PDB file of C-alpha atoms in Angstrom:
ATOM      1  CA  LYS G   1    -164.822-116.489-243.838  1.00 83.00           C
ATOM      2  CA  ILE G   2    -165.925-113.738-241.446  1.00 89.00           C
ATOM      3  CA  PRO G   3    -163.653-112.839-238.491  1.00 91.00           C
ATOM      4  CA  LYS G   4    -164.905-112.805-234.912  1.00 95.00           C
ATOM      5  CA  LEU G   5    -163.650-110.046-232.576  1.00 96.00           C
ATOM      6  CA  THR G   6    -163.371-110.382-228.809  1.00 96.00           C
ATOM      7  CA  LEU G   7    -162.561-107.317-226.728  1.00 97.00           C
ATOM      8  CA  GLN G   8    -160.668-108.837-223.799  1.00 97.00           C
ATOM      9  CA  LYS G   9    -159.354-106.100-221.569  1.00 96.00           C
ATOM     10  CA  LEU G  10    -159.401-102.381-220.837  1.00 97.00           C
ATOM     11  CA  ASN G  11    -156.649-101.187-218.495  1.00 96.00           C
ATOM     12  CA  LYS G  12    -156.046 -97.814-216.894  1.00 95.00           C
ATOM     13  CA  ARG G  13    -152.566 -96.805-218.053  1.00 94.00           C
ATOM     14  CA  GLU G  14    -152.052 -93.288-216.687  1.00 94.00           C
ATOM     15  CA  ASP G  15    -153.591 -90.446-214.708  1.00 93.00           C
ATOM     16  CA  VAL G  16    -153.915 -87.096-216.424  1.00 92.00           C
ATOM     17  CA  ASP G  17    -155.047 -83.702-215.072  1.00 86.00           C
ATOM     18  CA  ASP G  18    -158.762 -84.198-215.554  1.00 85.00           C
ATOM     19  CA  GLY G  19    -159.108 -87.996-215.630  1.00 94.00           C
ATOM     20  CA  TYR G  20    -157.252 -91.046-216.906  1.00 96.00           C
ATOM     21  CA  ARG G  21    -156.241 -92.844-220.113  1.00 97.00           C
ATOM     22  CA  ILE G  22    -156.575 -96.513-220.950  1.00 97.00           C
ATOM     23  CA  SER G  23    -155.248 -99.239-223.212  1.00 97.00           C
ATOM     24  CA  ALA G  24    -157.329-101.907-224.973  1.00 97.00           C
ATOM     25  CA  LYS G  25    -156.609-105.545-225.918  1.00 97.00           C
ATOM     26  CA  TRP G  26    -158.624-107.735-228.274  1.00 97.00           C
ATOM     27  CA  VAL G  27    -158.283-110.883-230.354  1.00 96.00           C
ATOM     28  CA  THR G  28    -159.538-111.873-233.782  1.00 96.00           C
ATOM     29  CA  SER G  29    -160.424-115.362-234.973  1.00 94.00           C
ATOM     30  CA  MET G  30    -158.246-114.938-238.073  1.00 92.00           C
ATOM     31  CA  ALA G  31    -155.573-112.661-239.505  1.00 89.00           C
ATOM     32  CA  VAL G  32    -156.939-109.238-240.487  1.00 89.00           C
ATOM     33  CA  ASN G  33    -155.544-105.885-241.566  1.00 86.00           C
ATOM     34  CA  ASN G  34    -155.137-103.869-238.375  1.00 84.00           C
ATOM     35  CA  LYS G  35    -155.732-100.607-240.276  1.00 88.00           C
ATOM     36  CA  ASP G  36    -159.423-101.566-240.591  1.00 90.00           C
ATOM     37  CA  PHE G  37    -160.211-101.432-236.839  1.00 94.00           C
ATOM     38  CA  LYS G  38    -162.284 -98.807-235.084  1.00 95.00           C
ATOM     39  CA  ILE G  39    -162.682 -98.594-231.293  1.00 96.00           C
ATOM     40  CA  ARG G  40    -165.661 -96.772-229.910  1.00 96.00           C
ATOM     41  CA  PHE G  41    -167.197 -95.888-226.551  1.00 96.00           C
ATOM     42  CA  THR G  42    -170.315 -94.425-225.033  1.00 94.00           C
ATOM     43  CA  LYS G  43    -170.932 -92.817-221.665  1.00 92.00           C
ATOM     44  CA  CYS G  44    -173.772 -94.230-219.537  1.00 86.00           C
ATOM     45  CA  ASP G  45    -175.608 -92.487-216.720  1.00 76.00           C
ATOM     46  CA  ASP G  46    -176.054 -94.382-213.446  1.00 66.00           C
ATOM     47  CA  ASN G  47    -179.745 -93.587-213.196  1.00 64.00           C
ATOM     48  CA  GLU G  48    -180.470 -94.150-216.864  1.00 62.00           C
ATOM     49  CA  GLU G  49    -182.721 -97.057-217.757  1.00 63.00           C
ATOM     50  CA  LYS G  50    -181.156 -99.877-219.742  1.00 68.00           C
ATOM     51  CA  LYS G  51    -181.076 -98.932-223.423  1.00 70.00           C
ATOM     52  CA  GLU G  52    -180.622-100.994-226.524  1.00 72.00           C
ATOM     53  CA  ILE G  53    -177.060-100.817-227.868  1.00 69.00           C
ATOM     54  CA  GLU G  54    -178.110 -98.921-230.991  1.00 71.00           C
ATOM     55  CA  ASP G  55    -179.788 -96.236-228.819  1.00 76.00           C
ATOM     56  CA  TYR G  56    -176.494 -95.109-227.244  1.00 82.00           C
ATOM     57  CA  GLU G  57    -174.542 -92.221-228.732  1.00 89.00           C
ATOM     58  CA  TRP G  58    -171.197 -93.809-229.713  1.00 92.00           C
ATOM     59  CA  ASN G  59    -167.884 -91.963-230.143  1.00 95.00           C
ATOM     60  CA  VAL G  60    -164.780 -93.227-231.931  1.00 96.00           C
ATOM     61  CA  VAL G  61    -161.616 -93.052-229.804  1.00 96.00           C
ATOM     62  CA  LYS G  62    -158.321 -91.511-230.874  1.00 95.00           C
ATOM     63  CA  TYR G  63    -155.330 -93.845-230.748  1.00 95.00           C
ATOM     64  CA  GLY G  64    -151.818 -94.326-232.064  1.00 90.00           C
ATOM     65  CA  SER G  65    -150.614 -97.367-233.934  1.00 93.00           C
ATOM     66  CA  ILE G  66    -152.141-100.749-233.138  1.00 95.00           C
ATOM     67  CA  LYS G  67    -149.667-103.419-232.033  1.00 95.00           C
ATOM     68  CA  SER G  68    -150.539-106.798-233.543  1.00 93.00           C
ATOM     69  CA  ASN G  69    -149.022-110.199-232.845  1.00 93.00           C
ATOM     70  CA  ASP G  70    -150.758-112.909-234.889  1.00 90.00           C
ATOM     71  CA  ASN G  71    -154.409-112.486-233.913  1.00 94.00           C
ATOM     72  CA  GLU G  72    -153.804-110.468-230.725  1.00 96.00           C
ATOM     73  CA  HIS G  73    -154.064-106.687-230.894  1.00 96.00           C
ATOM     74  CA  SER G  74    -153.491-103.847-228.425  1.00 96.00           C
ATOM     75  CA  VAL G  75    -153.425-100.079-228.483  1.00 97.00           C
ATOM     76  CA  ASP G  76    -153.030 -97.093-226.159  1.00 97.00           C
ATOM     77  CA  ILE G  77    -156.089 -94.859-226.347  1.00 97.00           C
ATOM     78  CA  ASN G  78    -155.436 -91.093-226.312  1.00 96.00           C
ATOM     79  CA  ASP G  79    -158.879 -89.954-225.141  1.00 96.00           C
ATOM     80  CA  THR G  80    -159.225 -88.866-221.509  1.00 96.00           C
ATOM     81  CA  PHE G  81    -161.953 -90.545-219.454  1.00 96.00           C
ATOM     82  CA  ILE G  82    -163.589 -89.131-216.327  1.00 94.00           C
ATOM     83  CA  TYR G  83    -163.382 -90.932-212.985  1.00 93.00           C
ATOM     84  CA  ASP G  84    -166.584 -92.345-211.442  1.00 91.00           C
ATOM     85  CA  THR G  85    -168.288 -92.477-214.855  1.00 92.00           C
ATOM     86  CA  ASN G  86    -169.668 -95.583-216.575  1.00 93.00           C
ATOM     87  CA  TYR G  87    -168.523 -96.333-220.128  1.00 95.00           C
ATOM     88  CA  LYS G  88    -169.136 -99.079-222.667  1.00 94.00           C
ATOM     89  CA  PHE G  89    -166.525-100.021-225.295  1.00 96.00           C
ATOM     90  CA  ASP G  90    -166.381-102.199-228.374  1.00 96.00           C
ATOM     91  CA  VAL G  91    -164.080-102.828-231.336  1.00 97.00           C
ATOM     92  CA  MET G  92    -165.266-102.903-234.941  1.00 96.00           C
ATOM     93  CA  ILE G  93    -163.680-103.924-238.212  1.00 94.00           C
ATOM     94  CA  ASN G  94    -164.746-103.218-241.772  1.00 92.00           C
ATOM     95  CA  ILE G  95    -164.351-106.181-244.103  1.00 90.00           C
ATOM     96  CA  LYS G  96    -164.788-106.422-247.867  1.00 88.00           C
ATOM     97  CA  ASP G  97    -164.714-110.160-248.416  1.00 84.00           C
ATOM     98  CA  PRO G  98    -166.958-112.197-248.723  1.00 83.00           C
ATOM     99  CA  ILE G  99    -169.217-109.096-248.594  1.00 89.00           C
ATOM    100  CA  ARG G 100    -168.701-105.514-247.471  1.00 91.00           C
ATOM    101  CA  MET G 101    -169.808-105.240-243.841  1.00 93.00           C
ATOM    102  CA  THR G 102    -168.838-104.080-240.343  1.00 93.00           C
ATOM    103  CA  ILE G 103    -168.224-106.661-237.612  1.00 94.00           C
ATOM    104  CA  ALA G 104    -168.498-105.630-233.940  1.00 94.00           C
ATOM    105  CA  SER G 105    -166.978-107.262-230.871  1.00 96.00           C
ATOM    106  CA  ASN G 106    -168.552-107.902-227.515  1.00 96.00           C
ATOM    107  CA  ILE G 107    -169.065-104.860-225.291  1.00 94.00           C
ATOM    108  CA  LEU G 108    -167.001-104.263-222.150  1.00 95.00           C
ATOM    109  CA  ASP G 109    -168.077-101.964-219.330  1.00 93.00           C
ATOM    110  CA  LEU G 110    -165.559 -99.691-217.630  1.00 95.00           C
ATOM    111  CA  ARG G 111    -165.823 -97.598-214.481  1.00 92.00           C
ATOM    112  CA  THR G 112    -162.739 -96.380-212.664  1.00 91.00           C
ATOM    113  CA  GLU G 113    -163.203 -94.934-209.199  1.00 89.00           C
ATOM    114  CA  HIS G 114    -161.404 -91.714-208.389  1.00 85.00           C
ATOM    115  CA  PRO G 115    -158.307 -92.557-206.349  1.00 80.00           C
ATOM    116  CA  ALA G 116    -158.437 -91.462-202.717  1.00 74.00           C
ATOM    117  CA  PRO G 117    -156.226 -88.470-201.980  1.00 73.00           C
ATOM    118  CA  SER G 118    -152.947 -89.479-200.394  1.00 68.00           C
ATOM    119  CA  VAL G 119    -152.795 -88.965-196.675  1.00 68.00           C
ATOM    120  CA  PRO G 120    -149.570 -87.498-195.330  1.00 67.00           C
ATOM    121  CA  THR G 121    -147.615 -89.826-193.071  1.00 69.00           C
ATOM    122  CA  GLY G 122    -145.297 -88.980-190.202  1.00 71.00           C
ATOM    123  CA  ASP G 123    -145.508 -87.117-186.932  1.00 75.00           C
ATOM    124  CA  THR G 124    -147.304 -83.848-186.455  1.00 74.00           C
ATOM    125  CA  VAL G 125    -144.943 -81.177-185.188  1.00 77.00           C
ATOM    126  CA  GLN G 126    -146.171 -77.924-183.741  1.00 78.00           C
ATOM    127  CA  ILE G 127    -144.161 -74.935-184.853  1.00 80.00           C
ATOM    128  CA  PRO G 128    -143.755 -72.344-182.099  1.00 76.00           C
TER     129      PRO G 128
END
Protein backbone atom coordinates (compact mmCIF):
# COMPACT_ATOMS: atom_id res chain seq x y z
CA LYS A 1 0.00 0.00 0.00
CA ILE A 2 1.22 3.51 -0.84
CA PRO A 3 0.89 6.26 1.81
CA LYS A 4 -0.85 9.56 1.10
CA LEU A 5 0.64 12.75 2.59
CA THR A 6 -1.36 15.86 3.43
CA LEU A 7 0.47 19.03 4.43
CA GLN A 8 -2.02 20.67 6.79
CA LYS A 9 -0.49 23.76 8.32
CA LEU A 10 2.45 26.15 8.24
CA ASN A 11 2.71 28.44 11.26
CA LYS A 12 5.01 31.36 11.97
CA ARG A 13 6.79 30.42 15.20
CA GLU A 14 9.32 33.21 15.78
CA ASP A 15 10.76 36.45 14.45
CA VAL A 16 14.47 36.55 13.75
CA ASP A 17 16.73 39.46 12.70
CA ASP A 18 16.14 39.22 8.98
CA GLY A 19 12.78 37.42 8.77
CA TYR A 20 10.87 34.66 10.53
CA ARG A 21 10.85 30.89 11.12
CA ILE A 22 7.97 28.48 10.80
CA SER A 23 6.73 25.07 11.88
CA ALA A 24 4.98 22.51 9.66
CA LYS A 25 2.27 19.89 10.36
CA TRP A 26 1.21 17.03 8.11
CA VAL A 27 -0.57 13.70 8.25
CA THR A 28 0.00 10.37 6.54
CA SER A 29 -2.63 7.79 5.62
CA MET A 30 -0.61 5.03 7.30
CA ALA A 31 2.33 4.54 9.64
CA VAL A 32 5.67 5.44 8.02
CA ASN A 33 9.26 5.91 9.11
CA ASN A 34 9.62 9.60 9.91
CA LYS A 35 13.31 9.53 8.92
CA ASP A 36 12.23 9.23 5.26
CA PHE A 37 10.55 12.66 5.03
CA LYS A 38 11.85 15.67 3.15
CA ILE A 39 10.25 19.13 3.31
CA ARG A 40 10.92 21.54 0.50
CA PHE A 41 10.01 25.07 -0.55
CA THR A 42 10.28 27.44 -3.46
CA LYS A 43 10.09 31.21 -3.63
CA CYS A 44 7.58 32.74 -6.07
CA ASP A 45 7.64 36.23 -7.53
CA ASP A 46 4.42 38.26 -7.42
CA ASN A 47 4.63 39.27 -11.06
CA GLU A 48 5.74 35.88 -12.30
CA GLU A 49 3.36 33.99 -14.55
CA LYS A 50 1.94 30.75 -13.19
CA LYS A 51 4.47 27.96 -13.69
CA GLU A 52 4.12 24.23 -13.63
CA ILE A 53 5.26 22.73 -10.31
CA GLU A 54 8.25 21.00 -11.88
CA ASP A 55 9.46 24.35 -13.32
CA TYR A 56 10.06 25.88 -9.87
CA GLU A 57 13.49 25.71 -8.27
CA TRP A 58 12.88 23.73 -5.05
CA ASN A 59 15.05 23.84 -1.91
CA VAL A 60 15.07 21.33 0.94
CA VAL A 61 14.57 22.91 4.38
CA LYS A 62 16.76 22.32 7.42
CA TYR A 63 14.95 21.00 10.48
CA GLY A 64 15.48 19.22 13.77
CA SER A 65 13.78 16.02 14.80
CA ILE A 66 10.27 15.31 13.53
CA LYS A 67 7.66 14.74 16.24
CA SER A 68 5.28 11.94 15.28
CA ASN A 69 2.12 10.78 17.01
CA ASP A 70 0.49 7.92 15.09
CA ASN A 71 0.04 9.39 11.61
CA GLU A 72 0.42 13.06 12.61
CA HIS A 73 3.81 14.71 12.18
CA SER A 74 5.24 18.14 13.01
CA VAL A 75 8.60 19.85 12.93
CA ASP A 76 10.21 23.24 13.55
CA ILE A 77 11.95 24.47 10.42
CA ASN A 78 15.33 26.19 10.93
CA ASP A 79 15.44 28.14 7.66
CA THR A 80 14.70 31.87 7.81
CA PHE A 81 12.00 33.19 5.48
CA ILE A 82 11.65 36.78 4.28
CA TYR A 83 8.54 38.84 5.04
CA ASP A 84 6.26 39.90 2.16
CA THR A 85 7.54 37.04 -0.02
CA ASN A 86 5.44 34.23 -1.53
CA TYR A 87 6.53 30.64 -0.89
CA LYS A 88 5.21 27.20 -1.77
CA PHE A 89 5.85 24.16 0.45
CA ASP A 90 5.36 20.42 0.22
CA VAL A 91 6.39 17.27 2.08
CA MET A 92 7.86 14.21 0.37
CA ILE A 93 8.62 10.69 1.50
CA ASN A 94 10.77 8.02 -0.11
CA ILE A 95 9.27 4.54 0.04
CA LYS A 96 10.74 1.18 -0.94
CA ASP A 97 7.70 -1.06 -0.81
CA PRO A 98 5.81 -2.03 -2.99
CA ILE A 99 8.26 -0.20 -5.32
CA ARG A 100 10.96 2.40 -4.78
CA MET A 101 9.42 5.84 -5.35
CA THR A 102 8.94 9.33 -3.91
CA ILE A 103 5.47 10.45 -2.81
CA ALA A 104 4.67 14.18 -2.57
CA SER A 105 1.97 15.93 -0.55
CA ASN A 106 -0.29 18.75 -1.59
CA ILE A 107 1.32 22.18 -1.88
CA LEU A 108 0.61 24.98 0.60
CA ASP A 109 1.24 28.65 -0.13
CA LEU A 110 2.72 30.92 2.53
CA ARG A 111 3.10 34.68 2.66
CA THR A 112 3.65 36.50 5.93
CA GLU A 113 3.29 40.26 5.93
CA HIS A 114 5.94 42.28 7.71
CA PRO A 115 4.58 43.32 11.10
CA ALA A 116 3.87 47.03 11.47
CA PRO A 117 6.39 48.82 13.65
CA SER A 118 5.11 49.37 17.17
CA VAL A 119 3.87 52.85 17.85
CA PRO A 120 4.88 54.35 21.18
CA THR A 121 1.99 55.01 23.53
CA GLY A 122 1.65 57.66 26.22
CA ASP A 123 1.77 61.42 26.42
CA THR A 124 4.26 63.58 24.60
CA VAL A 125 6.27 65.67 27.02
CA GLN A 126 8.36 68.60 25.90
CA ILE A 127 11.71 68.80 27.61
CA PRO A 128 12.77 72.38 28.32
